[in-house]
JSON list of C-alpha atoms in Angstrom, two decimals:
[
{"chain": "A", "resi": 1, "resn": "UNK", "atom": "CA", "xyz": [167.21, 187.01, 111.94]},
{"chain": "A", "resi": 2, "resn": "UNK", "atom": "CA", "xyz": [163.67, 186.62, 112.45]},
{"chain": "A", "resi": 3, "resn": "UNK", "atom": "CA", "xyz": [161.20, 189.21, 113.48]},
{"chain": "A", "resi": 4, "resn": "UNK", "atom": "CA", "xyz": [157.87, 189.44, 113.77]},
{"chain": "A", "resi": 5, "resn": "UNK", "atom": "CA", "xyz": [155.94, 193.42, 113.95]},
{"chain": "A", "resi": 6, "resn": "UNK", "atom": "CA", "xyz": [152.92, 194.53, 114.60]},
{"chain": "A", "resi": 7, "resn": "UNK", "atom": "CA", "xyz": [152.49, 198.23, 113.11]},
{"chain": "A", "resi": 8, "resn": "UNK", "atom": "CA", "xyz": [149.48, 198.96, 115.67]},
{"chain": "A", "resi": 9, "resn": "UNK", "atom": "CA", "xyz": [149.79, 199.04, 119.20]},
{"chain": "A", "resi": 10, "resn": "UNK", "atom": "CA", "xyz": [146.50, 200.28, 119.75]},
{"chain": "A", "resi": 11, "resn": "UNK", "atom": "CA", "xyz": [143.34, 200.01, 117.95]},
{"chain": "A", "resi": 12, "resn": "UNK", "atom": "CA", "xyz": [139.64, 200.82, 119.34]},
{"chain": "A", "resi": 13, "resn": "UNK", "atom": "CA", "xyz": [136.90, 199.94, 117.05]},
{"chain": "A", "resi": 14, "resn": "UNK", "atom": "CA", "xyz": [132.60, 199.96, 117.88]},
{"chain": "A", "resi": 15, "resn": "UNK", "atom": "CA", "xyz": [131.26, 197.06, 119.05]},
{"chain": "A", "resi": 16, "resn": "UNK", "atom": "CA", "xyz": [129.86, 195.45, 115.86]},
{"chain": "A", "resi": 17, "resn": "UNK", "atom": "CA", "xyz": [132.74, 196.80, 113.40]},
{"chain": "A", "resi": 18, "resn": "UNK", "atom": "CA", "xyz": [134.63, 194.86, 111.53]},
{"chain": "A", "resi": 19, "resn": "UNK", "atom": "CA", "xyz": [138.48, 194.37, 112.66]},
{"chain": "A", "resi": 20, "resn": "UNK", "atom": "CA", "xyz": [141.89, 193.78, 111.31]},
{"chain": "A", "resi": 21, "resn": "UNK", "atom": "CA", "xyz": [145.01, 193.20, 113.09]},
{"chain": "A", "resi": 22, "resn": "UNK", "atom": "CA", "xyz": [148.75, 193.68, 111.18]},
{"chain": "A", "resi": 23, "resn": "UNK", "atom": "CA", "xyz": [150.94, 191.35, 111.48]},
{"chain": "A", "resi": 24, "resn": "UNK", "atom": "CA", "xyz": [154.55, 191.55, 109.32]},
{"chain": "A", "resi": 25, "resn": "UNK", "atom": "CA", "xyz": [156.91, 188.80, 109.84]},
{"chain": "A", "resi": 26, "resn": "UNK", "atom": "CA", "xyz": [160.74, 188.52, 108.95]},
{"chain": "A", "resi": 27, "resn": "UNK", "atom": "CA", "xyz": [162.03, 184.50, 107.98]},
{"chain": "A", "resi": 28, "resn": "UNK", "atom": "CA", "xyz": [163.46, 182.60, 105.89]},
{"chain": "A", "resi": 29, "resn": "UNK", "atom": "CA", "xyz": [161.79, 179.77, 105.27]},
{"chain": "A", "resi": 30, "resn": "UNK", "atom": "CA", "xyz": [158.28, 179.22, 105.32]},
{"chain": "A", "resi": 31, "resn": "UNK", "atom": "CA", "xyz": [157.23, 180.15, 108.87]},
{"chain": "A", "resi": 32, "resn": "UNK", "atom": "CA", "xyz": [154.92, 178.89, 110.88]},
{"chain": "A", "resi": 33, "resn": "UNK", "atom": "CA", "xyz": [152.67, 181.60, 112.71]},
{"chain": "A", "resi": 34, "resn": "UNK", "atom": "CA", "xyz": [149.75, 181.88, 115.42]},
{"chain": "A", "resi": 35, "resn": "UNK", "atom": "CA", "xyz": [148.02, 184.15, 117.01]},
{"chain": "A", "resi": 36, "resn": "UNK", "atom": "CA", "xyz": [147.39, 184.33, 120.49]},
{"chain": "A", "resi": 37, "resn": "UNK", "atom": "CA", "xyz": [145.10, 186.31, 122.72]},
{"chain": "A", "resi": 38, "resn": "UNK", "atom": "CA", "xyz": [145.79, 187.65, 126.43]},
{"chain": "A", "resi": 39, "resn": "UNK", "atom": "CA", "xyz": [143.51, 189.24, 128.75]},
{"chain": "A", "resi": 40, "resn": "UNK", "atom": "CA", "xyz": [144.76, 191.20, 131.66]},
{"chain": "A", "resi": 41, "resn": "UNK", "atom": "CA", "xyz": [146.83, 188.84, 134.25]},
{"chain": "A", "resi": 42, "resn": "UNK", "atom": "CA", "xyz": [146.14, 185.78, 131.90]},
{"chain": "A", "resi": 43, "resn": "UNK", "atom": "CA", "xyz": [148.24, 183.14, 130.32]},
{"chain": "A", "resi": 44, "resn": "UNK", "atom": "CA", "xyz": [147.54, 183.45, 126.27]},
{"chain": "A", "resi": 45, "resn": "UNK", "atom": "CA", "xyz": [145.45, 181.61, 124.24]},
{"chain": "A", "resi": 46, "resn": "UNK", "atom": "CA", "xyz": [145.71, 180.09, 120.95]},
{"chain": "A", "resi": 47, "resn": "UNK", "atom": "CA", "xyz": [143.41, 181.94, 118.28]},
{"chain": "A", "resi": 48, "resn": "UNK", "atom": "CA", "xyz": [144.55, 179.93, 115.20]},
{"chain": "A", "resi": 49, "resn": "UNK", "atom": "CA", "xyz": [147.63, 178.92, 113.40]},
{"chain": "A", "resi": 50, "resn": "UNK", "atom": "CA", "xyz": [149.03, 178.54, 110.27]},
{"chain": "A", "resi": 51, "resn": "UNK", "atom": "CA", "xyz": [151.09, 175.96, 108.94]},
{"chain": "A", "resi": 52, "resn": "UNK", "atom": "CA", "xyz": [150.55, 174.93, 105.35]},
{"chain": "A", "resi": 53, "resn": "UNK", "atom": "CA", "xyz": [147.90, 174.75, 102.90]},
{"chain": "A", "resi": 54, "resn": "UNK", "atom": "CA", "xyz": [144.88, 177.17, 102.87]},
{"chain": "A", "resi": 55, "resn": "UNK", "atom": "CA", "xyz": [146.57, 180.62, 103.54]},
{"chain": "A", "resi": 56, "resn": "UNK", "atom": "CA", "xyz": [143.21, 181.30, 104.57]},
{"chain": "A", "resi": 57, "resn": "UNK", "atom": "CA", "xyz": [142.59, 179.80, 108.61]},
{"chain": "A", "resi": 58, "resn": "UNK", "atom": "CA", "xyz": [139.92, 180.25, 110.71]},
{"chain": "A", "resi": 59, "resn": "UNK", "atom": "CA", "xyz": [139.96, 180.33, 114.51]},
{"chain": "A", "resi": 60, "resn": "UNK", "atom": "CA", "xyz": [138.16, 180.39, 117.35]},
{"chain": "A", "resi": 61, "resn": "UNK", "atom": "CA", "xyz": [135.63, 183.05, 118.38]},
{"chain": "A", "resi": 62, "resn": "UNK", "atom": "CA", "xyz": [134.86, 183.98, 114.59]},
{"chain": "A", "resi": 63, "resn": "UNK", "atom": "CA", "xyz": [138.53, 185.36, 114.28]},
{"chain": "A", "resi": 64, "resn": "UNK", "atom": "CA", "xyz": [140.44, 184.35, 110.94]},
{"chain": "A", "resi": 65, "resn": "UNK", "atom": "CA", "xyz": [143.49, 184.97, 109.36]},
{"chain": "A", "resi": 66, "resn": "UNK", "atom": "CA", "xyz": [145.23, 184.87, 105.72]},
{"chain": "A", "resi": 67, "resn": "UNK", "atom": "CA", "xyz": [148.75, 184.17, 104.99]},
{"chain": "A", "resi": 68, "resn": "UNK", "atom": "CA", "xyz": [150.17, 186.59, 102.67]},
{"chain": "A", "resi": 69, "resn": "UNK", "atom": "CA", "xyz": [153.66, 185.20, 101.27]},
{"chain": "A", "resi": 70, "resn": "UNK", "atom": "CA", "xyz": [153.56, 188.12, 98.94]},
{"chain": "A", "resi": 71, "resn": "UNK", "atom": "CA", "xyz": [153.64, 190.64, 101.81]},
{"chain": "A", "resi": 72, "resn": "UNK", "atom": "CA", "xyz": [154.99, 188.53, 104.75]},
{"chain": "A", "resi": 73, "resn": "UNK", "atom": "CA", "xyz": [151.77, 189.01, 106.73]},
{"chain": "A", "resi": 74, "resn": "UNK", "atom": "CA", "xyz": [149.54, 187.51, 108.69]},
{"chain": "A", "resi": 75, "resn": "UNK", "atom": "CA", "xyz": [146.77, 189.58, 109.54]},
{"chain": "A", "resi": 76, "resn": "UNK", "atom": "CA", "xyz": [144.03, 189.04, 111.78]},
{"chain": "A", "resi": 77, "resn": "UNK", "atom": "CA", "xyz": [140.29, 190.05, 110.86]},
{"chain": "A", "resi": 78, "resn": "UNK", "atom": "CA", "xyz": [137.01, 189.57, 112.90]},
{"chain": "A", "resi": 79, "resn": "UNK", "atom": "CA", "xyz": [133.85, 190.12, 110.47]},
{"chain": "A", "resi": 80, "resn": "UNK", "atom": "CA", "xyz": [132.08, 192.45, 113.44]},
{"chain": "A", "resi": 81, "resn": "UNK", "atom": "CA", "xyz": [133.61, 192.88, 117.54]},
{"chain": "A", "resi": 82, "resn": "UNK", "atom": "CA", "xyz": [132.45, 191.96, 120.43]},
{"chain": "A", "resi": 83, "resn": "UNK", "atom": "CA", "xyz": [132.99, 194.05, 123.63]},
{"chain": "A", "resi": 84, "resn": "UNK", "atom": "CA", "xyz": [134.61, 190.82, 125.03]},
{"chain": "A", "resi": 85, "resn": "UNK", "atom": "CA", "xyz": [137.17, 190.80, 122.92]},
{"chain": "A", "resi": 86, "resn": "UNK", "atom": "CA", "xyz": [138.80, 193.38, 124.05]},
{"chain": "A", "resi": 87, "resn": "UNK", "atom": "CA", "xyz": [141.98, 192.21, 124.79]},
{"chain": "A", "resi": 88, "resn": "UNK", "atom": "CA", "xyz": [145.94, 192.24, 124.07]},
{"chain": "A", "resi": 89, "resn": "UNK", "atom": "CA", "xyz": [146.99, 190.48, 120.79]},
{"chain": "A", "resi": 90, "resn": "UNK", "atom": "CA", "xyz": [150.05, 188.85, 119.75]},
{"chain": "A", "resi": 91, "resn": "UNK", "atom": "CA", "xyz": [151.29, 187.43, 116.72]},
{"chain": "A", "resi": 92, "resn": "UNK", "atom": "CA", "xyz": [154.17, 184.97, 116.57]},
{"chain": "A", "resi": 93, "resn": "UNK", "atom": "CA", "xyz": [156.22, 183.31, 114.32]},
{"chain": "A", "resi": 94, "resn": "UNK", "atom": "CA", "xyz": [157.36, 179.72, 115.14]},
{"chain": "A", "resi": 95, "resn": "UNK", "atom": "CA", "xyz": [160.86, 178.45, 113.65]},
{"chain": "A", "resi": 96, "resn": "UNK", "atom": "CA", "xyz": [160.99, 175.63, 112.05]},
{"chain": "A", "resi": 97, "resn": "UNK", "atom": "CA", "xyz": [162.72, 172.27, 113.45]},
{"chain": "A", "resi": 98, "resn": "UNK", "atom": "CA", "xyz": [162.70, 174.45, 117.11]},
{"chain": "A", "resi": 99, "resn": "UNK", "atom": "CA", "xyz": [159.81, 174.99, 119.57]},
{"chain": "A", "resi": 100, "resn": "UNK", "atom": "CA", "xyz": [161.20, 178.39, 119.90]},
{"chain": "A", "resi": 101, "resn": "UNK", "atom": "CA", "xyz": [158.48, 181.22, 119.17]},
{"chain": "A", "resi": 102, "resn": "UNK", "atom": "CA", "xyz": [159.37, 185.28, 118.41]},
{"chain": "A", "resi": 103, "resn": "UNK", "atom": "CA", "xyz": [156.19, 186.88, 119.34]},
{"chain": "A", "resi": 104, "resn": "UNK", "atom": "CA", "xyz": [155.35, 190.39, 118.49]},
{"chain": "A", "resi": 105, "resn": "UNK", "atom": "CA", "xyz": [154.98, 193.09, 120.57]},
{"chain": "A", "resi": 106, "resn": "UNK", "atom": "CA", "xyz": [151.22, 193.15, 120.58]},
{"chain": "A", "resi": 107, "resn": "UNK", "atom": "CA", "xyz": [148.62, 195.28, 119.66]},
{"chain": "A", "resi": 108, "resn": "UNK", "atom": "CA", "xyz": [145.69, 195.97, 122.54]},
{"chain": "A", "resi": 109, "resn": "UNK", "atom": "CA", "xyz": [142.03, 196.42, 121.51]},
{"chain": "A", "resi": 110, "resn": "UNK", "atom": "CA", "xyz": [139.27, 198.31, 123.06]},
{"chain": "A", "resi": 111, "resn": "UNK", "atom": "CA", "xyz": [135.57, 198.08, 122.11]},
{"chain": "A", "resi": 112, "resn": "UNK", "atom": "CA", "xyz": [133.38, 200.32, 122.64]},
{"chain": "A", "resi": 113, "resn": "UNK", "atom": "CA", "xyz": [130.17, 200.16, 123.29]},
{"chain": "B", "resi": 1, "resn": "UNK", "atom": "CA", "xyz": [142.71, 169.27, 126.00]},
{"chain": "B", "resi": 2, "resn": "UNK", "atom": "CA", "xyz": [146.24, 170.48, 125.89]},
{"chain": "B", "resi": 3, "resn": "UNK", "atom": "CA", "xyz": [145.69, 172.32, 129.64]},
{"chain": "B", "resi": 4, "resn": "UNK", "atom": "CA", "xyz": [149.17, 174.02, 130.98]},
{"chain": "B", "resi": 5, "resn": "UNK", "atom": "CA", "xyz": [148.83, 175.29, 134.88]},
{"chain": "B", "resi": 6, "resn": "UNK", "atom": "CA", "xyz": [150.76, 177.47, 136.40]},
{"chain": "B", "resi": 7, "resn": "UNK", "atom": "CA", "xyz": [151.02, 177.55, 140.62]},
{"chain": "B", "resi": 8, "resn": "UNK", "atom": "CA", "xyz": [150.43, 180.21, 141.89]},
{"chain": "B", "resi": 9, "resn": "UNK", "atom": "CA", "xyz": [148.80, 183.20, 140.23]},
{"chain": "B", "resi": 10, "resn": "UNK", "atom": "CA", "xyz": [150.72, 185.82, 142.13]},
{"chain": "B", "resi": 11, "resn": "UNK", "atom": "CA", "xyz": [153.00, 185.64, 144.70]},
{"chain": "B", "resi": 12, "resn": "UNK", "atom": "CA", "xyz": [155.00, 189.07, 146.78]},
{"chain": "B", "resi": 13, "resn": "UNK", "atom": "CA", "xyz": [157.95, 187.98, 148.15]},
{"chain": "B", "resi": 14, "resn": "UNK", "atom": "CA", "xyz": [160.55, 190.14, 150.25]},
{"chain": "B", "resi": 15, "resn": "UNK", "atom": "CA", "xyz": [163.88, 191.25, 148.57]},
{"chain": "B", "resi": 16, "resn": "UNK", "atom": "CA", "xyz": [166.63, 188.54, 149.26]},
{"chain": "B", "resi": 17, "resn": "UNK", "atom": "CA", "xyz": [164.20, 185.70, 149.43]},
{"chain": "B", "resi": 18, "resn": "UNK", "atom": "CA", "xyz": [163.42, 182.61, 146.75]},
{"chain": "B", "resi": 19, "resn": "UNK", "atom": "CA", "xyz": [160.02, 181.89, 144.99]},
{"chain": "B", "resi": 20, "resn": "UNK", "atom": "CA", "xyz": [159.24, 178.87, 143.47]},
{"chain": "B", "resi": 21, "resn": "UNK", "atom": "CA", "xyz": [156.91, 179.07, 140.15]},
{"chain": "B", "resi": 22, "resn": "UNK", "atom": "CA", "xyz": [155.28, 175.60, 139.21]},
{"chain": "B", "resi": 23, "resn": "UNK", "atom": "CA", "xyz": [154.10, 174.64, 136.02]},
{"chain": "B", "resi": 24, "resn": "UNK", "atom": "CA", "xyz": [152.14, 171.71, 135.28]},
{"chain": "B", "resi": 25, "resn": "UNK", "atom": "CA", "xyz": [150.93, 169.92, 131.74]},
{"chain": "B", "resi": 26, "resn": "UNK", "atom": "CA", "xyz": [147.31, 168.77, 133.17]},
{"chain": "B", "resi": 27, "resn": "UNK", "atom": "CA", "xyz": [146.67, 166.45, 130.30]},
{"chain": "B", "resi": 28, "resn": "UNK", "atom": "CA", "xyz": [149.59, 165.26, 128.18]},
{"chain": "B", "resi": 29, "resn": "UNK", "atom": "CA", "xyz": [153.14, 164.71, 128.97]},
{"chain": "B", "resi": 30, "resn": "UNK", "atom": "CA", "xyz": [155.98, 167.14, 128.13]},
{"chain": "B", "resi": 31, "resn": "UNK", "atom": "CA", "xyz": [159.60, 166.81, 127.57]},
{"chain": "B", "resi": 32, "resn": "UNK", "atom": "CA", "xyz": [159.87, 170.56, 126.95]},
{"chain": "B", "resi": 33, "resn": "UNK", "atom": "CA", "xyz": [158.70, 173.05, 128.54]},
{"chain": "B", "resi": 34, "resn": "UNK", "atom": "CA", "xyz": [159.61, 176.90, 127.82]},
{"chain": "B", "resi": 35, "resn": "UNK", "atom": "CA", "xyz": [159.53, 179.30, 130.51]},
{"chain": "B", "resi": 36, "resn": "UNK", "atom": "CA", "xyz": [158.94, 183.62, 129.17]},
{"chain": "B", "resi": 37, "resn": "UNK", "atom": "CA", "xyz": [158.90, 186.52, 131.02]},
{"chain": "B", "resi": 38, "resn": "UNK", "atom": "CA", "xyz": [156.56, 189.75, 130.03]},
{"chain": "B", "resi": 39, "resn": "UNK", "atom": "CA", "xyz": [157.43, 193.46, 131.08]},
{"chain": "B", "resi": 40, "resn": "UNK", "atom": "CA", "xyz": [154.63, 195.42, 131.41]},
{"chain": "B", "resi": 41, "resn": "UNK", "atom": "CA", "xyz": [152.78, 196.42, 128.00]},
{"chain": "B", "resi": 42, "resn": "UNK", "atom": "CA", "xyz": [155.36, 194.67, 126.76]},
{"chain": "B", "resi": 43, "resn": "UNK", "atom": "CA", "xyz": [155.93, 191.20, 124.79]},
{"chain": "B", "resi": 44, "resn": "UNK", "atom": "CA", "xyz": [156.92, 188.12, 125.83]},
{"chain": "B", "resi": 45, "resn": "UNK", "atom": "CA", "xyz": [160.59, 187.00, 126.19]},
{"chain": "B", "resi": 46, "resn": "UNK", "atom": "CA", "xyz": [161.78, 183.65, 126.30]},
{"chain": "B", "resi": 47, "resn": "UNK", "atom": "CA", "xyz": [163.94, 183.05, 129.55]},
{"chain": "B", "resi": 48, "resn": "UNK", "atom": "CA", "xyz": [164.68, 179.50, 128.65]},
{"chain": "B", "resi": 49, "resn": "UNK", "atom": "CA", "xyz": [163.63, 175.88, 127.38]},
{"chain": "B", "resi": 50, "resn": "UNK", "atom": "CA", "xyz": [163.06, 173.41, 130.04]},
{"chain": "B", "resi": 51, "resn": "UNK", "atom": "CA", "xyz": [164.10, 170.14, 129.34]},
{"chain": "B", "resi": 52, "resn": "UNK", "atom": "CA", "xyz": [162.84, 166.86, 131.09]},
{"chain": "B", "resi": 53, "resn": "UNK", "atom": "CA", "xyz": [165.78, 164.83, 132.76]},
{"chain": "B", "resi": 54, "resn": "UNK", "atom": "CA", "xyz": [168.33, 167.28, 131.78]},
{"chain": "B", "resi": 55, "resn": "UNK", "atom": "CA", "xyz": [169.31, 170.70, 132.15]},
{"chain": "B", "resi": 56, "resn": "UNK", "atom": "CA", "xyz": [167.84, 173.60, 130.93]},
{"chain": "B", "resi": 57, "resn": "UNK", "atom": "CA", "xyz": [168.65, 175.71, 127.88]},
{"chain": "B", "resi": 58, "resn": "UNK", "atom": "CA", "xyz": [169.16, 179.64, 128.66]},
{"chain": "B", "resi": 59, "resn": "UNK", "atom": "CA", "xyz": [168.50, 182.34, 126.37]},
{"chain": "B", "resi": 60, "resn": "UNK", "atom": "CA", "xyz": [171.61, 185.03, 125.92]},
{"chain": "B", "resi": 61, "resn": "UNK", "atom": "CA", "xyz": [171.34, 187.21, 128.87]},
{"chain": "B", "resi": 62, "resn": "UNK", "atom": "CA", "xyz": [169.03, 185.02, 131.47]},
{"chain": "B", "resi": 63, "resn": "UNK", "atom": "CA", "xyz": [171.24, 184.45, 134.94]},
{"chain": "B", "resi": 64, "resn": "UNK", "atom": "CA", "xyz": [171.42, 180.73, 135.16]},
{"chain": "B", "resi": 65, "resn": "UNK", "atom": "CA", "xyz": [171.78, 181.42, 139.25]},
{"chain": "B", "resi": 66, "resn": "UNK", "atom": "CA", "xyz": [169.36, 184.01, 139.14]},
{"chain": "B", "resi": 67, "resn": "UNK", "atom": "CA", "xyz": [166.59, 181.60, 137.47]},
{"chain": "B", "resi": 68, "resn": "UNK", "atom": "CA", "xyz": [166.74, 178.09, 138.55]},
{"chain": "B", "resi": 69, "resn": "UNK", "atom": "CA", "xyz": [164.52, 175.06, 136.17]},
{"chain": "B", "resi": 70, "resn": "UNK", "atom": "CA", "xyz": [164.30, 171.84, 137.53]},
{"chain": "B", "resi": 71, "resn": "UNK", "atom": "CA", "xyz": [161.80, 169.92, 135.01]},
{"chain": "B", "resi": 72, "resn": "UNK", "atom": "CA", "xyz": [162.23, 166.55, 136.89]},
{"chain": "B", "resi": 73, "resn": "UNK", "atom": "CA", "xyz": [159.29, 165.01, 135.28]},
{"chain": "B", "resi": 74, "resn": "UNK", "atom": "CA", "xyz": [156.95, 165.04, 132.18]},
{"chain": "B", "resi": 75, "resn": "UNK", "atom": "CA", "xyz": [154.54, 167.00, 133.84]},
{"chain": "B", "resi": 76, "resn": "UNK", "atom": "CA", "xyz": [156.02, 169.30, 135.77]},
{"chain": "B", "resi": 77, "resn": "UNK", "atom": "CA", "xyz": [158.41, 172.27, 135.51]},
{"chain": "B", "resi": 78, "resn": "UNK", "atom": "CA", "xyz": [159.77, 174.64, 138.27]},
{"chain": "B", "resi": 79, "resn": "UNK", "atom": "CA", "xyz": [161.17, 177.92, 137.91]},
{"chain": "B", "resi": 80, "resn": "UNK", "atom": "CA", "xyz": [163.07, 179.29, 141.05]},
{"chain": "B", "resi": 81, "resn": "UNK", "atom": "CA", "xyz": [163.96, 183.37, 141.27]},
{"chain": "B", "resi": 82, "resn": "UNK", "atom": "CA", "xyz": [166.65, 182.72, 143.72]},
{"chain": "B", "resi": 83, "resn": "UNK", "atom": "CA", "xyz": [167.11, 185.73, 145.82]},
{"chain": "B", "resi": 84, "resn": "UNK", "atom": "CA", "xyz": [164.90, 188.02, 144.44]},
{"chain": "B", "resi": 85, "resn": "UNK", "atom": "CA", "xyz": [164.88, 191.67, 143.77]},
{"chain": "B", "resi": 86, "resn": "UNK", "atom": "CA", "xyz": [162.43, 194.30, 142.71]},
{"chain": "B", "resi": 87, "resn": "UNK", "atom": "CA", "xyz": [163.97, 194.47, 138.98]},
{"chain": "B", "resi": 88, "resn": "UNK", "atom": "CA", "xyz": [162.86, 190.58, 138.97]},
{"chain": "B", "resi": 89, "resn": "UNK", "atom": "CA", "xyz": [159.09, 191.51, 139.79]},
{"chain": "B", "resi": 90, "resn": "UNK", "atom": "CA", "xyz": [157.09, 190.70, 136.62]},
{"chain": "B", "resi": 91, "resn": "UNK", "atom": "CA", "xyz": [155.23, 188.19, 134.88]},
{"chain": "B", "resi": 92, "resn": "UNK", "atom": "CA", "xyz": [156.02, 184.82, 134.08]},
{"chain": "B", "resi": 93, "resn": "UNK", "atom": "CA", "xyz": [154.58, 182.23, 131.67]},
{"chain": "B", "resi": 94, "resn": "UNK", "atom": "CA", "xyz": [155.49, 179.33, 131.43]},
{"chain": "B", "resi": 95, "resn": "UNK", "atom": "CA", "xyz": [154.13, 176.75, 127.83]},
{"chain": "B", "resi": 96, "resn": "UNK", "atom": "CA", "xyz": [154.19, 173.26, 126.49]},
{"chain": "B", "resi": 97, "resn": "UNK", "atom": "CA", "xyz": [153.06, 171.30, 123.81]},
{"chain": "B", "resi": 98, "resn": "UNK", "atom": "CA", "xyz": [151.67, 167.91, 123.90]},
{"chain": "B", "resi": 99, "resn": "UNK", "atom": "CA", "xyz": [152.95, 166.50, 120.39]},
{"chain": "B", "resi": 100, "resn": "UNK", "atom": "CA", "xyz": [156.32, 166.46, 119.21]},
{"chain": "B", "resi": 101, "resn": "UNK", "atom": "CA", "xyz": [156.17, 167.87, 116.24]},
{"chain": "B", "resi": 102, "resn": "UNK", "atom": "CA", "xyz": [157.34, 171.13, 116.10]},
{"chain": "B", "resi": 103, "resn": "UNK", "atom": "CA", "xyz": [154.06, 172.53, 114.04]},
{"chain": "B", "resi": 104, "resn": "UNK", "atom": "CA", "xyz": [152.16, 172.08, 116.89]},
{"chain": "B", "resi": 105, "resn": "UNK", "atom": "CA", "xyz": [150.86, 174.80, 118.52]},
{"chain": "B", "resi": 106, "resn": "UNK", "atom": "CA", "xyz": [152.37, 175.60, 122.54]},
{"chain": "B", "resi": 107, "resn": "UNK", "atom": "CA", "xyz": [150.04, 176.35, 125.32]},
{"chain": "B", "resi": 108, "resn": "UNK", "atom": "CA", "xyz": [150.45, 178.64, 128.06]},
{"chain": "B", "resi": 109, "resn": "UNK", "atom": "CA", "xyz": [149.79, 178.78, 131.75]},
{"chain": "B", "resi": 110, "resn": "UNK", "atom": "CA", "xyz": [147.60, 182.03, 132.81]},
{"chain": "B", "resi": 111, "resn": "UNK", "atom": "CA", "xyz": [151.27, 183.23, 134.37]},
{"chain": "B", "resi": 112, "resn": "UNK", "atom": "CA", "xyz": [152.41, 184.39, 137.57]},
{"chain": "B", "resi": 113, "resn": "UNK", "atom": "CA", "xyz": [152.78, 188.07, 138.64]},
{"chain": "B", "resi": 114, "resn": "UNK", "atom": "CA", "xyz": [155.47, 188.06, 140.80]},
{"chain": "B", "resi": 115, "resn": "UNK", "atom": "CA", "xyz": [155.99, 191.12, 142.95]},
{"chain": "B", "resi": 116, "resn": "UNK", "atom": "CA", "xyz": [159.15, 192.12, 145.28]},
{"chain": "B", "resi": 117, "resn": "UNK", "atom": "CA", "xyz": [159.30, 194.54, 148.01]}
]
């Protein structure tokens, strides 16, 4: 079945880090895969996805992502944080030939200042 | 583009009674629409997959009476929690994606927090 984890459920990192968020997906085939952000009492919002090709994306708001096939991960990174992007994260895996998504359980950043 | 609303924003409703969720594809037309529900802290779960002009598809374990969809055109979905009890208060998203393919990416509504006293 598939299955998509994300080891961290919280991180904090200083405004101005750098920051990487785990992602570990379970499916057969090759998946296809997002990320998504979600601020408190918001609908989510697409970061990036991933579908073929360059197993390196980028994304909106300087966020990018690699495709690991190796490793069954799709990690998120952010070269140096903003205290606006503090926010929940989810990564999702979409199945192929459905619309159907299996999203992780997220992982919730804080910045601080 | 690609703008999903969701009416309204939050909504407390008294034990017994119905609420009515809508969700609306501002810009493009949608034949499916997907309706999730998120605990708090928690992921989301899909409730079920909206389909224009026909009934709805239920995940295992969603009450079909309990959640009514009606998706009775390309723009617009309802979700009805027919007599509703605290256990149903929560959040609800609803998403949709313009293009048919399934590699293309769904986009949510900013949800409804629906609370029942």
């Amino acid at each position: 079945a598939q299955s998509v984890t994300q080891p961290d459920i919280h991180i904090t990192v200083s405004e101005g880090a750098s920051l990487e968020l785990r992602c570990n997906y379970s499916y057969g085939a090759t998946p296809y895969l997002f990320w998504y952000v979600q601020s408190p009492g918001q609908g989510l919002q697409l970061l990036l996805k991933y579908f073929s090709g360059d197993t390196l994306v980028q994304g909106i708001k300087g966020f990018e992502a690699e495709f690991k096939r190796s490793q069954s991960s799709f990690n998120l990174r952010k070269p140096s944080v903003h205290w606006s992007d503090a926010a929940e994260y989810f990564c999702a895996v979409g199945t192929s030939g459905t619309y159907k998504y299996i999203f992780g359980t997220g992982t919730r950043l804080k910045v601080l200042a | 583009g690609a703008v999903v609303s969701q009416h309204p924003s939050w909504v407390i409703c008294k034990s017994g009674t119905s609420v009515k969720i809508e969700c609306r594809s501002l810009d493009f037309q949608a034949t499916t629409m997907f309706w999730y529900r998120q605990f708090p802290k928690q992921s989301l779960m899909l409730m079920a997959t909206s389909n224009e002009g026909s009934k709805a598809t239920y995940e295992q374990g969603v009450e079909k009476d309990k959640f009514l969809i009606n998706h009775a055109s390309l723009t617009l979905s309802t979700l009805t929690v027919t007599s509703a009890h605290p256990e149903d208060s929560s959040f609800y998203i609803c998403s949709a994606t313009p293009q048919s393919s399934y590699n293309s990416p769904l986009h949510f509504g900013n949800g409804t927090r629906l609370t029942v006293t």
